[in-house]
Amino acid sequence: MIRGDGIRRNIAQVDADEVAALIDAIKQLNVRRYRGSRDELPVGGVSLWFKQDEIHQATHVHDGPEFLPWHRELCNRFEHLIRSVDPRLSLHYWDWTTDPSPLFAPNGPWGSKTGDVGEPWLGAGFYKPDADPFRGKQITDVKNANPFDPPRALTREVEEGAPQLAFADDDIIGSPDYRSMRIKLESSHDGAHGYIGGTIGNAHTSFRDPFVFLLHSNADRLVAMWQYADPAQRLNPITVYGDDPEFPVWFGRTLNPWDGQGRTRPWVAPEFEREVKDYRHPSVVEPPLYDTLPQAGDGQAATQKVEELRHLLEDPAVRRAARSFTPT
């Protein structure tokens, strides 16, 4: 296991020094801030960590075909942020077929599994019980909705034993098409959120707990394994999503808020650091490296296929064809 090789691994198998470095990097994101100040509109000065909660609340991309690739983009961008602190780090995953108890206090590094999560997150300002002003828990609490402010609580209610989820990983990976895969996977994902409970159990607050990124890295790992099961079709931006009569041509939409639509800085004024791309962009379709993906044989062939497709899509004519493509 080599730190810096870019591979996302099972967090339970990552050595303690690297886990400590990952946690330290996440804590550093709550020290670093975007430009601007709390009282500006749109709000500025938000920490890089609290920005993740702001992004998730501003979009709520769930219950549809965009769910998986949108969260891949979110995780990829978060991994880029932690690598801005330590370039050798990767966004490892929690295998949700296993009991995560060893990861939590008193012997694990991720805080308590029940009640207030405590350290290392309390001292790092990820929540402040006496905060005023503070970030509220309810979507209807518009008075306490400034993403600059810390929440007053960060909790978990992890159940005993391993999660009992709706679908086995093999059922998800073995799905014949994107539509059936994403329906199964989102169902198991929802169950994993409920299993952790507390802050993560609430879709409106889940991205206030750093452990949520380990959960979503695992969800993306299963997508990647499904893609590698048929790389010729599933690593191809034109064919990966297949046909979904319920949501025709959804993949032509652009990824928000990074496309500058909405009110989330720095992708809107005054920074305008927007990046407009749709769900067929190679950076969205191409999976990150995971330790459960084939690294030889078919794996090399799949990686080569991605490189070929990336160069192909640099052709403006091909990109226009992809935009107008409708699966049959």
PDB file of C-alpha atoms in Angstrom, residues 58-326:
ATOM      1  CA  ALA A  58     -28.417  24.111  -2.487  1.00  0.00           C
ATOM      2  CA  THR A  59     -28.910  21.229  -4.891  1.00  0.00           C
ATOM      3  CA  HIS A  60     -30.332  18.072  -3.241  1.00  0.00           C
ATOM      4  CA  VAL A  61     -29.691  15.858  -6.269  1.00  0.00           C
ATOM      5  CA  HIS A  62     -31.504  12.667  -5.253  1.00  0.00           C
ATOM      6  CA  ASP A  63     -34.079  10.179  -6.539  1.00  0.00           C
ATOM      7  CA  GLY A  64     -33.120  10.300 -10.189  1.00  0.00           C
ATOM      8  CA  PRO A  65     -30.462   9.434 -12.764  1.00  0.00           C
ATOM      9  CA  GLU A  66     -28.251  12.400 -11.869  1.00  0.00           C
ATOM     10  CA  PHE A  67     -27.766  11.218  -8.297  1.00  0.00           C
ATOM     11  CA  LEU A  68     -24.711   9.006  -8.831  1.00  0.00           C
ATOM     12  CA  PRO A  69     -22.651  11.094 -11.287  1.00  0.00           C
ATOM     13  CA  TRP A  70     -23.447  14.306  -9.382  1.00  0.00           C
ATOM     14  CA  HIS A  71     -22.136  12.817  -6.149  1.00  0.00           C
ATOM     15  CA  ARG A  72     -19.100  11.480  -8.032  1.00  0.00           C
ATOM     16  CA  GLU A  73     -18.336  15.059  -9.036  1.00  0.00           C
ATOM     17  CA  LEU A  74     -18.809  16.222  -5.437  1.00  0.00           C
ATOM     18  CA  CYS A  75     -16.459  13.519  -4.131  1.00  0.00           C
ATOM     19  CA  ASN A  76     -13.861  14.173  -6.826  1.00  0.00           C
ATOM     20  CA  ARG A  77     -13.834  17.865  -6.002  1.00  0.00           C
ATOM     21  CA  PHE A  78     -13.572  17.095  -2.296  1.00  0.00           C
ATOM     22  CA  GLU A  79     -10.632  14.785  -2.954  1.00  0.00           C
ATOM     23  CA  HIS A  80      -8.995  17.627  -4.877  1.00  0.00           C
ATOM     24  CA  LEU A  81      -9.430  19.851  -1.808  1.00  0.00           C
ATOM     25  CA  ILE A  82      -7.834  17.385   0.596  1.00  0.00           C
ATOM     26  CA  ARG A  83      -4.996  16.924  -1.890  1.00  0.00           C
ATOM     27  CA  SER A  84      -4.445  20.682  -1.793  1.00  0.00           C
ATOM     28  CA  VAL A  85      -3.422  20.046   1.825  1.00  0.00           C
ATOM     29  CA  ASP A  86      -1.528  16.789   1.196  1.00  0.00           C
ATOM     30  CA  PRO A  87      -1.140  15.636  -2.436  1.00  0.00           C
ATOM     31  CA  ARG A  88      -0.547  12.031  -1.338  1.00  0.00           C
ATOM     32  CA  LEU A  89      -4.055  11.552   0.066  1.00  0.00           C
ATOM     33  CA  SER A  90      -7.057   9.811  -1.462  1.00  0.00           C
ATOM     34  CA  LEU A  91     -10.724   9.771  -0.505  1.00  0.00           C
ATOM     35  CA  HIS A  92     -10.958   6.262   0.913  1.00  0.00           C
ATOM     36  CA  TYR A  93     -14.259   4.467   1.458  1.00  0.00           C
ATOM     37  CA  TRP A  94     -16.229   2.669   4.137  1.00  0.00           C
ATOM     38  CA  ASP A  95     -17.331  -0.744   2.875  1.00  0.00           C
ATOM     39  CA  TRP A  96     -20.954  -0.648   3.998  1.00  0.00           C
ATOM     40  CA  THR A  97     -21.202  -4.434   4.092  1.00  0.00           C
ATOM     41  CA  THR A  98     -19.013  -4.294   7.222  1.00  0.00           C
ATOM     42  CA  ASP A  99     -19.476  -3.116  10.809  1.00  0.00           C
ATOM     43  CA  PRO A 100     -17.775   0.300  11.090  1.00  0.00           C
ATOM     44  CA  SER A 101     -17.479   0.168  14.903  1.00  0.00           C
ATOM     45  CA  PRO A 102     -13.648  -0.134  14.891  1.00  0.00           C
ATOM     46  CA  LEU A 103     -13.470   3.207  13.071  1.00  0.00           C
ATOM     47  CA  PHE A 104     -15.189   5.052  15.898  1.00  0.00           C
ATOM     48  CA  ALA A 105     -14.166   6.051  19.426  1.00  0.00           C
ATOM     49  CA  PRO A 106     -12.847   5.050  21.898  1.00  0.00           C
ATOM     50  CA  ASN A 107     -10.266   3.272  19.753  1.00  0.00           C
ATOM     51  CA  GLY A 108     -11.063   4.635  16.304  1.00  0.00           C
ATOM     52  CA  PRO A 109     -10.218   8.089  14.932  1.00  0.00           C
ATOM     53  CA  TRP A 110     -13.563   9.253  13.511  1.00  0.00           C
ATOM     54  CA  GLY A 111     -15.345  10.280  16.712  1.00  0.00           C
ATOM     55  CA  SER A 112     -18.147   8.641  18.648  1.00  0.00           C
ATOM     56  CA  LYS A 113     -20.603   6.221  17.023  1.00  0.00           C
ATOM     57  CA  THR A 114     -23.510   7.367  19.221  1.00  0.00           C
ATOM     58  CA  GLY A 115     -24.538  10.746  20.564  1.00  0.00           C
ATOM     59  CA  ASP A 116     -22.300  13.758  19.970  1.00  0.00           C
ATOM     60  CA  VAL A 117     -19.391  12.802  17.725  1.00  0.00           C
ATOM     61  CA  GLY A 118     -16.920  14.694  19.916  1.00  0.00           C
ATOM     62  CA  GLU A 119     -13.263  14.792  18.962  1.00  0.00           C
ATOM     63  CA  PRO A 120     -11.541  15.307  16.654  1.00  0.00           C
ATOM     64  CA  TRP A 121     -14.398  17.325  15.159  1.00  0.00           C
ATOM     65  CA  LEU A 122     -15.600  19.351  18.139  1.00  0.00           C
ATOM     66  CA  GLY A 123     -12.254  21.005  18.797  1.00  0.00           C
ATOM     67  CA  ALA A 124     -11.819  21.694  15.091  1.00  0.00           C
ATOM     68  CA  GLY A 125     -15.042  23.733  15.001  1.00  0.00           C
ATOM     69  CA  PHE A 126     -17.126  21.361  12.883  1.00  0.00           C
ATOM     70  CA  TYR A 127     -19.889  22.080  15.380  1.00  0.00           C
ATOM     71  CA  LYS A 128     -20.211  24.380  18.389  1.00  0.00           C
ATOM     72  CA  PRO A 129     -22.919  23.596  20.968  1.00  0.00           C
ATOM     73  CA  ASP A 130     -23.147  27.243  22.068  1.00  0.00           C
ATOM     74  CA  ALA A 131     -22.779  28.828  18.624  1.00  0.00           C
ATOM     75  CA  ASP A 132     -24.711  32.054  18.019  1.00  0.00           C
ATOM     76  CA  PRO A 133     -25.325  32.637  15.185  1.00  0.00           C
ATOM     77  CA  PHE A 134     -25.546  29.014  14.088  1.00  0.00           C
ATOM     78  CA  ARG A 135     -26.574  26.865  11.124  1.00  0.00           C
ATOM     79  CA  GLY A 136     -29.993  25.308  11.767  1.00  0.00           C
ATOM     80  CA  LYS A 137     -31.032  21.685  11.226  1.00  0.00           C
ATOM     81  CA  GLN A 138     -34.320  22.232   9.429  1.00  0.00           C
ATOM     82  CA  ILE A 139     -34.728  23.398   5.851  1.00  0.00           C
ATOM     83  CA  THR A 140     -37.565  25.622   7.072  1.00  0.00           C
ATOM     84  CA  ASP A 141     -35.280  27.450   9.529  1.00  0.00           C
ATOM     85  CA  VAL A 142     -34.523  30.355   7.213  1.00  0.00           C
ATOM     86  CA  LYS A 143     -33.385  32.559  10.103  1.00  0.00           C
ATOM     87  CA  ASN A 144     -30.468  30.230  10.843  1.00  0.00           C
ATOM     88  CA  ALA A 145     -29.502  29.271   7.315  1.00  0.00           C
ATOM     89  CA  ASN A 146     -26.203  31.079   6.748  1.00  0.00           C
ATOM     90  CA  PRO A 147     -23.630  28.525   5.508  1.00  0.00           C
ATOM     91  CA  PHE A 148     -20.862  30.567   7.131  1.00  0.00           C
ATOM     92  CA  ASP A 149     -22.091  29.569  10.599  1.00  0.00           C
ATOM     93  CA  PRO A 150     -21.342  26.281  12.394  1.00  0.00           C
ATOM     94  CA  PRO A 151     -24.112  23.899  13.444  1.00  0.00           C
ATOM     95  CA  ARG A 152     -24.727  23.383  17.142  1.00  0.00           C
ATOM     96  CA  ALA A 153     -24.726  19.599  16.967  1.00  0.00           C
ATOM     97  CA  LEU A 154     -23.105  16.733  15.111  1.00  0.00           C
ATOM     98  CA  THR A 155     -24.450  13.330  16.109  1.00  0.00           C
ATOM     99  CA  ARG A 156     -24.527   9.657  15.143  1.00  0.00           C
ATOM    100  CA  GLU A 157     -26.699   6.713  16.128  1.00  0.00           C
ATOM    101  CA  VAL A 158     -24.818   3.827  14.520  1.00  0.00           C
ATOM    102  CA  GLU A 159     -26.690   0.544  14.773  1.00  0.00           C
ATOM    103  CA  GLU A 160     -25.072  -2.638  16.088  1.00  0.00           C
ATOM    104  CA  GLY A 161     -23.479  -5.048  13.640  1.00  0.00           C
ATOM    105  CA  ALA A 162     -23.105  -4.612   9.900  1.00  0.00           C
ATOM    106  CA  PRO A 163     -25.854  -2.827   7.941  1.00  0.00           C
ATOM    107  CA  GLN A 164     -28.652  -4.901   6.468  1.00  0.00           C
ATOM    108  CA  LEU A 165     -29.212  -3.146   3.158  1.00  0.00           C
ATOM    109  CA  ALA A 166     -31.767  -3.608   0.407  1.00  0.00           C
ATOM    110  CA  PHE A 167     -29.384  -5.011  -2.206  1.00  0.00           C
ATOM    111  CA  ALA A 168     -26.146  -6.954  -2.058  1.00  0.00           C
ATOM    112  CA  ASP A 169     -23.158  -5.353  -3.752  1.00  0.00           C
ATOM    113  CA  ASP A 170     -23.054  -8.160  -6.318  1.00  0.00           C
ATOM    114  CA  ASP A 171     -26.680  -7.466  -7.246  1.00  0.00           C
ATOM    115  CA  ILE A 172     -25.827  -3.826  -7.870  1.00  0.00           C
ATOM    116  CA  ILE A 173     -22.651  -4.528  -9.840  1.00  0.00           C
ATOM    117  CA  GLY A 174     -24.410  -7.215 -11.870  1.00  0.00           C
ATOM    118  CA  SER A 175     -27.225  -4.921 -13.010  1.00  0.00           C
ATOM    119  CA  PRO A 176     -27.726  -5.078 -16.787  1.00  0.00           C
ATOM    120  CA  ASP A 177     -28.124  -1.334 -17.323  1.00  0.00           C
ATOM    121  CA  TYR A 178     -27.583   2.030 -15.668  1.00  0.00           C
ATOM    122  CA  ARG A 179     -31.211   2.542 -14.695  1.00  0.00           C
ATOM    123  CA  SER A 180     -31.537  -0.704 -12.741  1.00  0.00           C
ATOM    124  CA  MET A 181     -28.098  -0.229 -11.178  1.00  0.00           C
ATOM    125  CA  ARG A 182     -28.722   3.294  -9.946  1.00  0.00           C
ATOM    126  CA  ILE A 183     -32.143   2.416  -8.460  1.00  0.00           C
ATOM    127  CA  LYS A 184     -30.630  -0.464  -6.463  1.00  0.00           C
ATOM    128  CA  LEU A 185     -27.591   1.521  -5.439  1.00  0.00           C
ATOM    129  CA  GLU A 186     -29.506   4.562  -4.271  1.00  0.00           C
ATOM    130  CA  SER A 187     -31.723   2.297  -2.173  1.00  0.00           C
ATOM    131  CA  SER A 188     -28.710   0.729  -0.445  1.00  0.00           C
ATOM    132  CA  HIS A 189     -27.157   4.180  -0.086  1.00  0.00           C
ATOM    133  CA  ASP A 190     -30.289   5.418   1.665  1.00  0.00           C
ATOM    134  CA  GLY A 191     -30.116   2.463   4.038  1.00  0.00           C
ATOM    135  CA  ALA A 192     -26.474   3.208   4.851  1.00  0.00           C
ATOM    136  CA  HIS A 193     -27.371   6.799   5.734  1.00  0.00           C
ATOM    137  CA  GLY A 194     -30.119   5.567   8.038  1.00  0.00           C
ATOM    138  CA  TYR A 195     -27.787   3.001   9.604  1.00  0.00           C
ATOM    139  CA  ILE A 196     -25.283   5.699  10.636  1.00  0.00           C
ATOM    140  CA  GLY A 197     -28.180   7.881  11.755  1.00  0.00           C
ATOM    141  CA  GLY A 198     -27.958  11.217  13.512  1.00  0.00           C
ATOM    142  CA  THR A 199     -26.674  14.027  11.322  1.00  0.00           C
ATOM    143  CA  ILE A 200     -25.944  11.668   8.416  1.00  0.00           C
ATOM    144  CA  GLY A 201     -29.425  10.190   8.725  1.00  0.00           C
ATOM    145  CA  ASN A 202     -30.945  13.519   7.664  1.00  0.00           C
ATOM    146  CA  ALA A 203     -30.524  14.343   3.966  1.00  0.00           C
ATOM    147  CA  HIS A 204     -30.589  18.060   4.798  1.00  0.00           C
ATOM    148  CA  THR A 205     -27.615  17.836   7.202  1.00  0.00           C
ATOM    149  CA  SER A 206     -25.685  14.731   6.167  1.00  0.00           C
ATOM    150  CA  PHE A 207     -22.726  16.578   4.670  1.00  0.00           C
ATOM    151  CA  ARG A 208     -21.859  18.149   7.994  1.00  0.00           C
ATOM    152  CA  ASP A 209     -20.296  14.864   9.152  1.00  0.00           C
ATOM    153  CA  PRO A 210     -16.988  13.994   7.445  1.00  0.00           C
ATOM    154  CA  PHE A 211     -17.857  10.294   7.584  1.00  0.00           C
ATOM    155  CA  VAL A 212     -20.433  10.914   4.843  1.00  0.00           C
ATOM    156  CA  PHE A 213     -17.643  11.177   2.295  1.00  0.00           C
ATOM    157  CA  LEU A 214     -16.446   7.660   3.160  1.00  0.00           C
ATOM    158  CA  LEU A 215     -20.005   6.447   2.580  1.00  0.00           C
ATOM    159  CA  HIS A 216     -20.268   8.202  -0.774  1.00  0.00           C
ATOM    160  CA  SER A 217     -16.837   7.076  -1.882  1.00  0.00           C
ATOM    161  CA  ASN A 218     -18.124   3.535  -1.400  1.00  0.00           C
ATOM    162  CA  ALA A 219     -21.243   4.254  -3.440  1.00  0.00           C
ATOM    163  CA  ASP A 220     -19.035   5.564  -6.232  1.00  0.00           C
ATOM    164  CA  ARG A 221     -16.799   2.493  -5.944  1.00  0.00           C
ATOM    165  CA  LEU A 222     -19.785   0.287  -6.753  1.00  0.00           C
ATOM    166  CA  VAL A 223     -20.602   2.456  -9.774  1.00  0.00           C
ATOM    167  CA  ALA A 224     -16.995   2.091 -10.916  1.00  0.00           C
ATOM    168  CA  MET A 225     -17.135  -1.694 -10.542  1.00  0.00           C
ATOM    169  CA  TRP A 226     -20.355  -1.767 -12.566  1.00  0.00           C
ATOM    170  CA  GLN A 227     -18.627   0.301 -15.265  1.00  0.00           C
ATOM    171  CA  TYR A 228     -15.585  -1.963 -15.399  1.00  0.00           C
ATOM    172  CA  ALA A 229     -17.852  -4.992 -15.833  1.00  0.00           C
ATOM    173  CA  ASP A 230     -18.535  -3.743 -19.392  1.00  0.00           C
ATOM    174  CA  PRO A 231     -15.943  -1.055 -20.120  1.00  0.00           C
ATOM    175  CA  ALA A 232     -16.655  -0.762 -23.835  1.00  0.00           C
ATOM    176  CA  GLN A 233     -20.176   0.502 -23.119  1.00  0.00           C
ATOM    177  CA  ARG A 234     -19.930   1.902 -19.601  1.00  0.00           C
ATOM    178  CA  LEU A 235     -16.756   3.952 -19.947  1.00  0.00           C
ATOM    179  CA  ASN A 236     -18.141   5.520 -23.106  1.00  0.00           C
ATOM    180  CA  PRO A 237     -19.872   8.849 -22.371  1.00  0.00           C
ATOM    181  CA  ILE A 238     -22.292   8.301 -25.250  1.00  0.00           C
ATOM    182  CA  THR A 239     -23.511   4.868 -24.158  1.00  0.00           C
ATOM    183  CA  VAL A 240     -22.899   4.607 -20.398  1.00  0.00           C
ATOM    184  CA  TYR A 241     -26.357   5.763 -19.294  1.00  0.00           C
ATOM    185  CA  GLY A 242     -28.420   3.861 -21.829  1.00  0.00           C
ATOM    186  CA  ASP A 243     -32.119   4.612 -22.165  1.00  0.00           C
ATOM    187  CA  ASP A 244     -34.412   5.785 -19.375  1.00  0.00           C
ATOM    188  CA  PRO A 245     -37.924   6.590 -20.667  1.00  0.00           C
ATOM    189  CA  GLU A 246     -38.787   8.262 -17.370  1.00  0.00           C
ATOM    190  CA  PHE A 247     -35.921  10.757 -17.723  1.00  0.00           C
ATOM    191  CA  PRO A 248     -35.127  11.214 -21.431  1.00  0.00           C
ATOM    192  CA  VAL A 249     -31.869  12.992 -22.281  1.00  0.00           C
ATOM    193  CA  TRP A 250     -31.275  14.004 -18.654  1.00  0.00           C
ATOM    194  CA  PHE A 251     -27.523  13.682 -19.163  1.00  0.00           C
ATOM    195  CA  GLY A 252     -27.425  16.887 -21.216  1.00  0.00           C
ATOM    196  CA  ARG A 253     -28.077  18.975 -18.120  1.00  0.00           C
ATOM    197  CA  THR A 254     -25.122  20.741 -16.573  1.00  0.00           C
ATOM    198  CA  LEU A 255     -23.830  20.030 -13.076  1.00  0.00           C
ATOM    199  CA  ASN A 256     -25.033  22.550 -10.526  1.00  0.00           C
ATOM    200  CA  PRO A 257     -23.796  24.597  -8.657  1.00  0.00           C
ATOM    201  CA  TRP A 258     -20.449  24.389 -10.424  1.00  0.00           C
ATOM    202  CA  ASP A 259     -22.077  25.584 -13.670  1.00  0.00           C
ATOM    203  CA  GLY A 260     -22.785  28.970 -12.096  1.00  0.00           C
ATOM    204  CA  GLN A 261     -26.551  28.473 -11.943  1.00  0.00           C
ATOM    205  CA  GLY A 262     -27.927  29.437  -8.557  1.00  0.00           C
ATOM    206  CA  ARG A 263     -26.446  31.499  -5.742  1.00  0.00           C
ATOM    207  CA  THR A 264     -23.428  29.525  -4.545  1.00  0.00           C
ATOM    208  CA  ARG A 265     -20.006  31.198  -4.561  1.00  0.00           C
ATOM    209  CA  PRO A 266     -17.366  31.073  -5.951  1.00  0.00           C
ATOM    210  CA  TRP A 267     -19.200  29.825  -9.052  1.00  0.00           C
ATOM    211  CA  VAL A 268     -21.380  32.949  -9.287  1.00  0.00           C
ATOM    212  CA  ALA A 269     -20.574  36.644  -8.937  1.00  0.00           C
ATOM    213  CA  PRO A 270     -18.261  38.149  -7.962  1.00  0.00           C
ATOM    214  CA  GLU A 271     -15.778  35.302  -8.596  1.00  0.00           C
ATOM    215  CA  PHE A 272     -17.479  33.548 -11.552  1.00  0.00           C
ATOM    216  CA  GLU A 273     -15.258  30.457 -11.171  1.00  0.00           C
ATOM    217  CA  ARG A 274     -17.855  28.334 -12.887  1.00  0.00           C
ATOM    218  CA  GLU A 275     -17.179  25.187 -14.861  1.00  0.00           C
ATOM    219  CA  VAL A 276     -19.933  24.170 -17.247  1.00  0.00           C
ATOM    220  CA  LYS A 277     -20.065  20.486 -18.116  1.00  0.00           C
ATOM    221  CA  ASP A 278     -22.794  17.920 -18.512  1.00  0.00           C
ATOM    222  CA  TYR A 279     -23.056  14.364 -17.248  1.00  0.00           C
ATOM    223  CA  ARG A 280     -21.232  12.914 -20.271  1.00  0.00           C
ATOM    224  CA  HIS A 281     -18.055  14.853 -19.637  1.00  0.00           C
ATOM    225  CA  PRO A 282     -15.105  12.421 -19.444  1.00  0.00           C
ATOM    226  CA  SER A 283     -14.191  13.674 -15.953  1.00  0.00           C
ATOM    227  CA  VAL A 284     -17.653  12.634 -14.758  1.00  0.00           C
ATOM    228  CA  VAL A 285     -17.870   9.321 -16.608  1.00  0.00           C
ATOM    229  CA  GLU A 286     -14.334   8.133 -15.879  1.00  0.00           C
ATOM    230  CA  PRO A 287     -14.198   6.516 -12.419  1.00  0.00           C
ATOM    231  CA  PRO A 288     -11.442   7.192  -9.904  1.00  0.00           C
ATOM    232  CA  LEU A 289      -9.064   4.374  -9.005  1.00  0.00           C
ATOM    233  CA  TYR A 290     -10.313   1.934  -6.362  1.00  0.00           C
ATOM    234  CA  ASP A 291      -8.566  -1.040  -4.815  1.00  0.00           C
ATOM    235  CA  THR A 292     -11.360  -3.350  -5.993  1.00  0.00           C
ATOM    236  CA  LEU A 293     -10.988  -2.433  -9.673  1.00  0.00           C
ATOM    237  CA  PRO A 294      -8.878  -4.635 -11.953  1.00  0.00           C
ATOM    238  CA  GLN A 295      -5.418  -3.136 -12.206  1.00  0.00           C
ATOM    239  CA  ALA A 296      -4.197  -5.459 -14.959  1.00  0.00           C
ATOM    240  CA  GLY A 297      -5.583  -7.243 -18.005  1.00  0.00           C
ATOM    241  CA  ASP A 298      -9.074  -5.930 -18.588  1.00  0.00           C
ATOM    242  CA  GLY A 299      -8.301  -3.080 -16.196  1.00  0.00           C
ATOM    243  CA  GLN A 300      -5.521  -1.811 -18.441  1.00  0.00           C
ATOM    244  CA  ALA A 301      -7.758  -2.215 -21.463  1.00  0.00           C
ATOM    245  CA  ALA A 302     -10.475  -0.206 -19.751  1.00  0.00           C
ATOM    246  CA  THR A 303      -8.020   2.538 -18.822  1.00  0.00           C
ATOM    247  CA  GLN A 304      -6.807   2.664 -22.429  1.00  0.00           C
ATOM    248  CA  LYS A 305     -10.434   2.903 -23.558  1.00  0.00           C
ATOM    249  CA  VAL A 306     -10.949   5.933 -21.332  1.00  0.00           C
ATOM    250  CA  GLU A 307      -7.896   7.633 -22.835  1.00  0.00           C
ATOM    251  CA  GLU A 308      -9.143   6.933 -26.353  1.00  0.00           C
ATOM    252  CA  LEU A 309     -12.579   8.299 -25.514  1.00  0.00           C
ATOM    253  CA  ARG A 310     -11.126  11.432 -23.940  1.00  0.00           C
ATOM    254  CA  HIS A 311      -9.177  12.236 -27.087  1.00  0.00           C
ATOM    255  CA  LEU A 312     -12.192  11.401 -29.226  1.00  0.00           C
ATOM    256  CA  LEU A 313     -14.398  13.812 -27.314  1.00  0.00           C
ATOM    257  CA  GLU A 314     -11.943  16.642 -27.874  1.00  0.00           C
ATOM    258  CA  ASP A 315     -13.255  16.664 -31.449  1.00  0.00           C
ATOM    259  CA  PRO A 316     -15.947  19.419 -31.567  1.00  0.00           C
ATOM    260  CA  ALA A 317     -18.007  17.445 -34.080  1.00  0.00           C
ATOM    261  CA  VAL A 318     -18.105  14.436 -31.778  1.00  0.00           C
ATOM    262  CA  ARG A 319     -19.093  16.621 -28.818  1.00  0.00           C
ATOM    263  CA  ARG A 320     -21.963  18.111 -30.818  1.00  0.00           C
ATOM    264  CA  ALA A 321     -23.118  14.612 -31.729  1.00  0.00           C
ATOM    265  CA  ALA A 322     -22.995  13.548 -28.084  1.00  0.00           C
ATOM    266  CA  ARG A 323     -25.128  16.521 -27.058  1.00  0.00           C
ATOM    267  CA  SER A 324     -27.809  15.644 -29.566  1.00  0.00           C
ATOM    268  CA  PHE A 325     -27.650  11.884 -28.986  1.00  0.00           C
ATOM    269  CA  THR A 326     -30.792  10.155 -27.748  1.00  0.00           C
TER     270      THR A 326
END
